[in-house]
Short mmCIF file of C-alpha atoms in Angstrom, two decimals:
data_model
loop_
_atom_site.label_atom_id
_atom_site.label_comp_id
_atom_site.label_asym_id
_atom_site.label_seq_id
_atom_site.Cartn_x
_atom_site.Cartn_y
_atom_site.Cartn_z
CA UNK H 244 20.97 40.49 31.58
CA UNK H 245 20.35 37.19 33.39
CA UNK H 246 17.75 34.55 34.41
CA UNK H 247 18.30 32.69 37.86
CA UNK H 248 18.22 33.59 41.30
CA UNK H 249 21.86 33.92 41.38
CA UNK H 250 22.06 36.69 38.91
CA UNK H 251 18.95 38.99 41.24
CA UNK H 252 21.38 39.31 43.72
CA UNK H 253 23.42 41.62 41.45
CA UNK H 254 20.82 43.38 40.18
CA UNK H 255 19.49 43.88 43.55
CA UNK H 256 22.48 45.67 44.20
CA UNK H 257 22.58 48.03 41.09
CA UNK H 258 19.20 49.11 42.09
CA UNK H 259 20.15 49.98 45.66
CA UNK H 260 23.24 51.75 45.10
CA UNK H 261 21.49 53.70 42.81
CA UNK H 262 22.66 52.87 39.62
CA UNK H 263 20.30 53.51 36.56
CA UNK H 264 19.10 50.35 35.15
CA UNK H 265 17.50 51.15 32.00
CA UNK H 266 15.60 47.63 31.52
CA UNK H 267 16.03 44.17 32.16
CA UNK H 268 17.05 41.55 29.64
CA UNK H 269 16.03 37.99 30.61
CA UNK H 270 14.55 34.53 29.63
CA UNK H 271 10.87 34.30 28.22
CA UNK H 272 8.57 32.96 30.15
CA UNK H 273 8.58 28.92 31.19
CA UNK H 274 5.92 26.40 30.75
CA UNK H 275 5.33 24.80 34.06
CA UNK H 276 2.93 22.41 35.25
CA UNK H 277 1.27 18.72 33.94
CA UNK H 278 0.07 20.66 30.72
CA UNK H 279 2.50 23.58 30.24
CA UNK H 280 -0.19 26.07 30.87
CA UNK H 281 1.40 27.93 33.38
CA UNK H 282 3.83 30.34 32.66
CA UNK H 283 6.64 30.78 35.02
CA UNK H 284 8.55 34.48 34.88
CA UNK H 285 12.47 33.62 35.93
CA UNK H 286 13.65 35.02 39.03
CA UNK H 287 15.32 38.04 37.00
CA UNK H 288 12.16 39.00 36.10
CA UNK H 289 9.93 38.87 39.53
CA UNK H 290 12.53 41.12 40.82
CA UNK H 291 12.43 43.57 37.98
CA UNK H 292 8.71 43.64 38.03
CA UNK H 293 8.50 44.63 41.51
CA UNK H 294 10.95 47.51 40.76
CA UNK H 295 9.30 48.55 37.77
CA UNK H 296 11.80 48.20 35.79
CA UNK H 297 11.20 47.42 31.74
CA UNK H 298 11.43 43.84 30.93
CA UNK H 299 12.57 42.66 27.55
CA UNK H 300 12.68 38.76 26.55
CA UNK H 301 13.57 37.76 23.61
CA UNK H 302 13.14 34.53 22.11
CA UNK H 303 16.39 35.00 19.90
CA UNK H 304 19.14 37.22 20.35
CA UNK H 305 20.15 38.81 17.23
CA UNK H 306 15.86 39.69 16.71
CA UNK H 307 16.48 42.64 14.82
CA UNK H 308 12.97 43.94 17.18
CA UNK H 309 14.94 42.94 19.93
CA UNK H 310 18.03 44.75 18.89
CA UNK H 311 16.40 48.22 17.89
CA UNK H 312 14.11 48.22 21.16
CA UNK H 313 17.49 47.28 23.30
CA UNK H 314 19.86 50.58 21.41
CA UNK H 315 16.56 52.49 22.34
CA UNK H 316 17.45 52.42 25.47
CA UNK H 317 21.04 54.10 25.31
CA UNK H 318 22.82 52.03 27.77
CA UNK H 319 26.16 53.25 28.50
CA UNK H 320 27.22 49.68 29.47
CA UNK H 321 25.63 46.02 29.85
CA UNK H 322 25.96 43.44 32.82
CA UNK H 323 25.48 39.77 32.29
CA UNK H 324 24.96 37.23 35.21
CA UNK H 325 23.74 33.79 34.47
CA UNK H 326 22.53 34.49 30.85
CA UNK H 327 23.13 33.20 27.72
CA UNK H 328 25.55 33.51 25.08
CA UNK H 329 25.43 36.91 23.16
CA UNK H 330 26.00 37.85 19.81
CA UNK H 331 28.30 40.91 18.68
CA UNK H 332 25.62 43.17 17.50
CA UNK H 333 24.34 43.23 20.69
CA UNK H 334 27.46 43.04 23.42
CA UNK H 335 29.63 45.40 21.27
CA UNK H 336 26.39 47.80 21.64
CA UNK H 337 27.07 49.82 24.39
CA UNK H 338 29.86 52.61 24.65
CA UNK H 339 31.28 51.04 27.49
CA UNK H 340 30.97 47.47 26.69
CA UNK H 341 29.52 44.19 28.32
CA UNK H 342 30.78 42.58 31.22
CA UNK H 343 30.16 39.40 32.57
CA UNK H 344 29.83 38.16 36.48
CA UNK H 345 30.97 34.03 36.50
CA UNK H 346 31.43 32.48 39.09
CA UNK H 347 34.75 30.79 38.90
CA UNK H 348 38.29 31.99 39.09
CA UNK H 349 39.05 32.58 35.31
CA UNK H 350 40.60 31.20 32.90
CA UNK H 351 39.83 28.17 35.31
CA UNK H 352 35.97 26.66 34.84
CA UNK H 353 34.80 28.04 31.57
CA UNK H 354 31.09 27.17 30.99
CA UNK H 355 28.08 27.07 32.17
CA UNK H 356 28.21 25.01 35.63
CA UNK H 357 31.20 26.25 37.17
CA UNK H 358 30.05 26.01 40.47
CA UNK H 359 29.15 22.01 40.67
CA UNK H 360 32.22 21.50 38.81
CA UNK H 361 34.73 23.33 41.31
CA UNK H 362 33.05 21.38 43.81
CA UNK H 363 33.15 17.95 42.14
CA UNK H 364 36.78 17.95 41.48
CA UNK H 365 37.32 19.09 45.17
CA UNK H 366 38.44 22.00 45.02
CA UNK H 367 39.32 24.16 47.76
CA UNK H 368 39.35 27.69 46.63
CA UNK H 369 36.84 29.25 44.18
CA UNK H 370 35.60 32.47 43.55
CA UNK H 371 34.28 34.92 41.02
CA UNK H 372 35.92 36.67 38.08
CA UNK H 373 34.58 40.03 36.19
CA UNK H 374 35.54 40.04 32.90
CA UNK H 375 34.64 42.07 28.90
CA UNK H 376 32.64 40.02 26.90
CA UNK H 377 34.08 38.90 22.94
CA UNK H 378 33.49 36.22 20.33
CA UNK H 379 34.62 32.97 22.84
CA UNK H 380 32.47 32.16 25.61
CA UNK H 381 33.94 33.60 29.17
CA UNK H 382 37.08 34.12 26.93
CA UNK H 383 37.40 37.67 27.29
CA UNK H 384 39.95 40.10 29.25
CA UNK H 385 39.81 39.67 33.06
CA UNK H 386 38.98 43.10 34.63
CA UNK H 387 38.70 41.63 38.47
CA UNK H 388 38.58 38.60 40.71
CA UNK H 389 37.87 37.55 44.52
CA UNK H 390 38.51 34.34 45.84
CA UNK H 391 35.97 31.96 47.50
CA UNK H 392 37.01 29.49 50.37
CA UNK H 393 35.35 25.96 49.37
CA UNK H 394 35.04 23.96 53.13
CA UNK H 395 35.93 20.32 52.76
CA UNK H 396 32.18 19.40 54.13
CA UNK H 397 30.30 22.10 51.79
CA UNK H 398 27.67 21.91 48.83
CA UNK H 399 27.12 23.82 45.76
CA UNK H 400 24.24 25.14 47.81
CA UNK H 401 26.48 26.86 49.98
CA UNK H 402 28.85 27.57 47.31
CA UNK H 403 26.23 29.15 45.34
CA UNK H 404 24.59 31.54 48.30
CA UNK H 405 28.64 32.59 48.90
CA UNK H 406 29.34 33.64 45.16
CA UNK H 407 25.85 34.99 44.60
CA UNK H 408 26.79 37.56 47.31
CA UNK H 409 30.63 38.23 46.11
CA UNK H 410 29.34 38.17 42.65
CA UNK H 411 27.27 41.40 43.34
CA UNK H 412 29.76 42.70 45.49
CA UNK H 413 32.84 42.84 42.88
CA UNK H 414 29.84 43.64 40.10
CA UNK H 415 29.98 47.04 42.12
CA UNK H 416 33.70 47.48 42.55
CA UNK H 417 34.22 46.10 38.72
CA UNK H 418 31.41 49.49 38.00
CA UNK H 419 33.09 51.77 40.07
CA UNK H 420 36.62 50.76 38.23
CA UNK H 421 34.86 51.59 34.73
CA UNK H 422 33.14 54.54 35.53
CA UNK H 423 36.76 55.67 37.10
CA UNK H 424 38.71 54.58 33.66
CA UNK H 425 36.27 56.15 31.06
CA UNK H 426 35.46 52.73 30.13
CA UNK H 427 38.47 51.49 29.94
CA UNK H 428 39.87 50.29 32.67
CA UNK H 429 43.11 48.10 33.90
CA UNK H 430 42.64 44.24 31.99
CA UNK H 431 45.00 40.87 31.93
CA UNK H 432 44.24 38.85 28.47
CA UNK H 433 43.45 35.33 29.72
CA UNK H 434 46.07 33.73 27.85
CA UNK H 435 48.68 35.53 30.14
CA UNK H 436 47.36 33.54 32.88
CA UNK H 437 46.71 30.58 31.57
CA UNK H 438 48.06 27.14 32.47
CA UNK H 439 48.10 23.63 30.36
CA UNK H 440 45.63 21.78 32.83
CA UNK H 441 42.56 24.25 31.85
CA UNK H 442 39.18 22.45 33.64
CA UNK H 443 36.22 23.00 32.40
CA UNK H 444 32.42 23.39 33.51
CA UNK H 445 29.88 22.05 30.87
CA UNK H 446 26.04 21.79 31.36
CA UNK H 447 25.41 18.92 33.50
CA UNK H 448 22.80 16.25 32.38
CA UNK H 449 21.24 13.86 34.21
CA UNK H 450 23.15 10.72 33.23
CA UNK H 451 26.09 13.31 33.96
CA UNK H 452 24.97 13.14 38.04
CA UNK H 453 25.29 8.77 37.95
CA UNK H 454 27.81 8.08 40.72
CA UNK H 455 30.64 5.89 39.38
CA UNK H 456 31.72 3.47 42.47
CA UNK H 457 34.84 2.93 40.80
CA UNK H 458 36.08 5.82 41.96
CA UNK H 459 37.56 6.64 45.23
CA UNK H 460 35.57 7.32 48.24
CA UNK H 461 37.08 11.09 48.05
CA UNK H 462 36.01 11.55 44.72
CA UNK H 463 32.59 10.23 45.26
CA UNK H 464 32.30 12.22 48.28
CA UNK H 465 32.94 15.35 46.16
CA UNK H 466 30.94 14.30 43.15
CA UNK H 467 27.85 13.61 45.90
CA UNK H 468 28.18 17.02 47.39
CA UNK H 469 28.98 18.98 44.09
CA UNK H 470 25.41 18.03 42.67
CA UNK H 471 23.86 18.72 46.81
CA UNK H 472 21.04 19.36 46.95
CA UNK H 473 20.18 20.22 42.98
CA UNK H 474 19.85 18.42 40.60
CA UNK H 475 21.74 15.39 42.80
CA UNK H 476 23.76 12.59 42.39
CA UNK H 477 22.14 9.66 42.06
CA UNK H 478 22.64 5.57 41.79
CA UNK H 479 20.43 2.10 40.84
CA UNK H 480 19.48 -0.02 43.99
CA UNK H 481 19.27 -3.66 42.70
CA UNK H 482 16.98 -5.63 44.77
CA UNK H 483 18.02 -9.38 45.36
CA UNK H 484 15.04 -10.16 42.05
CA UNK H 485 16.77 -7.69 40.12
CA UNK H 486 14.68 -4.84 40.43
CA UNK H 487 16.24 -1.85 39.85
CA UNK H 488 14.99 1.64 41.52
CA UNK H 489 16.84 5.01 41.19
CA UNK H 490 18.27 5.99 44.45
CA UNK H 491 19.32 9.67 44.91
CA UNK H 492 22.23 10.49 47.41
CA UNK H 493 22.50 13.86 48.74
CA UNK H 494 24.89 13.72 51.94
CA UNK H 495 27.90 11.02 52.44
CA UNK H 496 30.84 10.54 55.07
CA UNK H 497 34.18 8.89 54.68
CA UNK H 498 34.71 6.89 57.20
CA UNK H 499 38.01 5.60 56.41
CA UNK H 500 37.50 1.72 56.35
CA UNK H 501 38.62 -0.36 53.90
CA UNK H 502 35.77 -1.51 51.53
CA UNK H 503 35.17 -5.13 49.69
CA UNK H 504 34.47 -4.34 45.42
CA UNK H 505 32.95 -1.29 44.62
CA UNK H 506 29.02 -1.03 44.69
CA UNK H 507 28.93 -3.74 47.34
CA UNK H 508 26.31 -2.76 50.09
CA UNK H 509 26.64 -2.89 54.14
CA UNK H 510 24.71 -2.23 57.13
CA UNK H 511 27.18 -0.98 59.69
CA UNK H 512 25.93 -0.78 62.96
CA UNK H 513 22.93 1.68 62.37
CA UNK H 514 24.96 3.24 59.22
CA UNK H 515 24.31 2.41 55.36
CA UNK H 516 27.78 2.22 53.86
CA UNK H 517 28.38 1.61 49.59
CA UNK H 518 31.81 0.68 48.99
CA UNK H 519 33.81 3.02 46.42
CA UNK H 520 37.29 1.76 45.08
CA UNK H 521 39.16 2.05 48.55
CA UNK H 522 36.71 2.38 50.80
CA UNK H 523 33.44 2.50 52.39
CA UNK H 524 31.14 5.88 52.21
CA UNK H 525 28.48 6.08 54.68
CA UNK H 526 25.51 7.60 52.87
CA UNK H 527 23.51 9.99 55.46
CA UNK H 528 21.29 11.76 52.93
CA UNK H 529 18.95 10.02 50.37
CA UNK H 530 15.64 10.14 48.35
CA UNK H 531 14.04 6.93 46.44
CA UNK H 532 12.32 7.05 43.26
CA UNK H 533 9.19 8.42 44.09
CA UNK H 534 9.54 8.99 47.70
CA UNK H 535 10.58 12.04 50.09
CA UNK H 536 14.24 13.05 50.84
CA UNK H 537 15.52 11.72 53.96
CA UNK H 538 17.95 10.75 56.50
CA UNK H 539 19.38 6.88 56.01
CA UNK H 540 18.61 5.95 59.05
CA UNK H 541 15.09 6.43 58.71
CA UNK H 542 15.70 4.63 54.96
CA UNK H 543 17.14 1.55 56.80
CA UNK H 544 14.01 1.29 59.31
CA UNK H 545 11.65 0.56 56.14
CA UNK H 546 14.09 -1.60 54.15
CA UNK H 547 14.20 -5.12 54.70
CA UNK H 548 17.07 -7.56 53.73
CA UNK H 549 19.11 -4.31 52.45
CA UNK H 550 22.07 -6.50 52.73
CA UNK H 551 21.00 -8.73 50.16
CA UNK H 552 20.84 -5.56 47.51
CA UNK H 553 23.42 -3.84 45.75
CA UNK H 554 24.31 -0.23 43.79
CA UNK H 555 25.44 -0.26 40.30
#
């Protein structure tokens, strides 16, 4: 069960060490284009297509339709990457259980973007956790977990590509324990583990990605690269009339200079710098409203009087 690219990775490796995936549970189709009348199969499903695997896609999860034509199938256990929340009926199903691939280090980064989030608040370590589905979302026992190494100058697209590939990799070692333990194999309750300074990963939005330059240059460094390249932090460029324009920023670097008031705006030699609380950040990566991602210093050859604007 799952939707995004992330979660083919894992299923691409079921399928190749020759495990028998009985169908496919994933996300109906998408409207896509000016007039929704394109539908667009997720990832999940492209892959399972091609493989010939059965596809099932129910609009609602506790369908009774869906529910018979899923028992039909007589799955001795379920895997979950990327999907949504499940009801009972349908994870307690199988004799073996459900299991879930996230990619964080549980109980650390419950919800559904733990990946931007790690990266936002700077973390330095990551990774992904297998665990047995129950009532609470990513709540349940903690069957296995491998750490990820987050680089000080990586994005949550590298991030992502990393624990897309451990994900599928301890999705086949988490198997193998099962199949070993009849189903019931060696599990730490997440309480036991549990500190008082739980984070959390909630859905992102896009007034979630507005860069506060309040903050410190280090945090807005992090928040920059934890939305890099999708779906991106962004800011409002106020031109000296007061026009405001919506200025993504994919790429900054400290630089370690003292700045003057947050949101003030500097050309520094051939660098664009926006001042945070301490300091200035040079931006390197950015995209206008309605124009093409690129590198500042291309930004800064069509601007003119960029001193005279400002970031709020």
């Amino acid at each position: 069960m799952g939707t995004p690219e992330f979660a083919v990775e894992t299923l691409q490796a079921l399928v190749e060490n020759g495990y028998q995936v009985v169908a496919v549970v994933t996300q109906p189709d998408k409207p896509v284009g000016r007039h929704g009348s394109v539908l667009q199969p997720s990832a999940v499903k492209q892959y399972a297509v091609e493989q010939g695997l059965p596809v099932l896609q129910p609009e609602k999860m506790k369908d009774p339709a869906f529910v018979e034509q899923l028992r039909s199938y007589e799955a001795n256990l379920q895997v979950v990457v990327a999907f949504r929340m499940l009801p009972e009926v349908v994870w307690a199903m199988p004799a073996y259980g459900t299991f879930n691939v996230h990619a964080a280090l549980l109980p650390q980064y419950r919800g559904a973007a733990p990946i931007n989030w790690a990266v936002i608040n700077g973390e330095t370590e990551t990774g992904v956790t297998t665990f047995f589905l129950d009532h609470d979302i990513d709540t349940g026992r903690i069957i296995m977990k491998k750490p990820f190494a987050i680089p000080d100058d990586a994005d949550v697209e590298y991030v992502y590509d990393g624990l897309m590939h451990l994900g599928a990799q301890l999705c086949l070692e988490t198997l193998e324990a099962i199949i070993a333990a009849d189903g019931h194999p060696e599990t730490i309750a997440q309480e036991e583990i549990a500190d008082s300074q739980l984070k959390t990963a909630p859905k992102i939005f896009k007034e979630t990605c507005e860069i506060d330059w309040t903050k410190t240059a280090k945090q807005v460094y992090d928040f920059v690269r934890g939305l890099s390249p999708m779906p991106g932090a962004w800011t409002t460029l106020v031109a000296p009339d007061g026009h405001e324009t919506v200025l993504k920023i994919y790429k900054t670097r400290k630089t370690g200079r003292q700045g003057q008031g947050s949101g003030a705006l500097s050309i520094q030699g051939k660098a664009l710098c926006i001042a945070a609380q301490d300091e200035w950040l040079e931006v390197v990566e950015l995209q206008l409203a309605g124009k093409k991602r690129m590198l500042a210093h291309d930004f800064l050859n069509g601007m003119k009087n960029l001193e005279l604007y400002r970031v709020k």
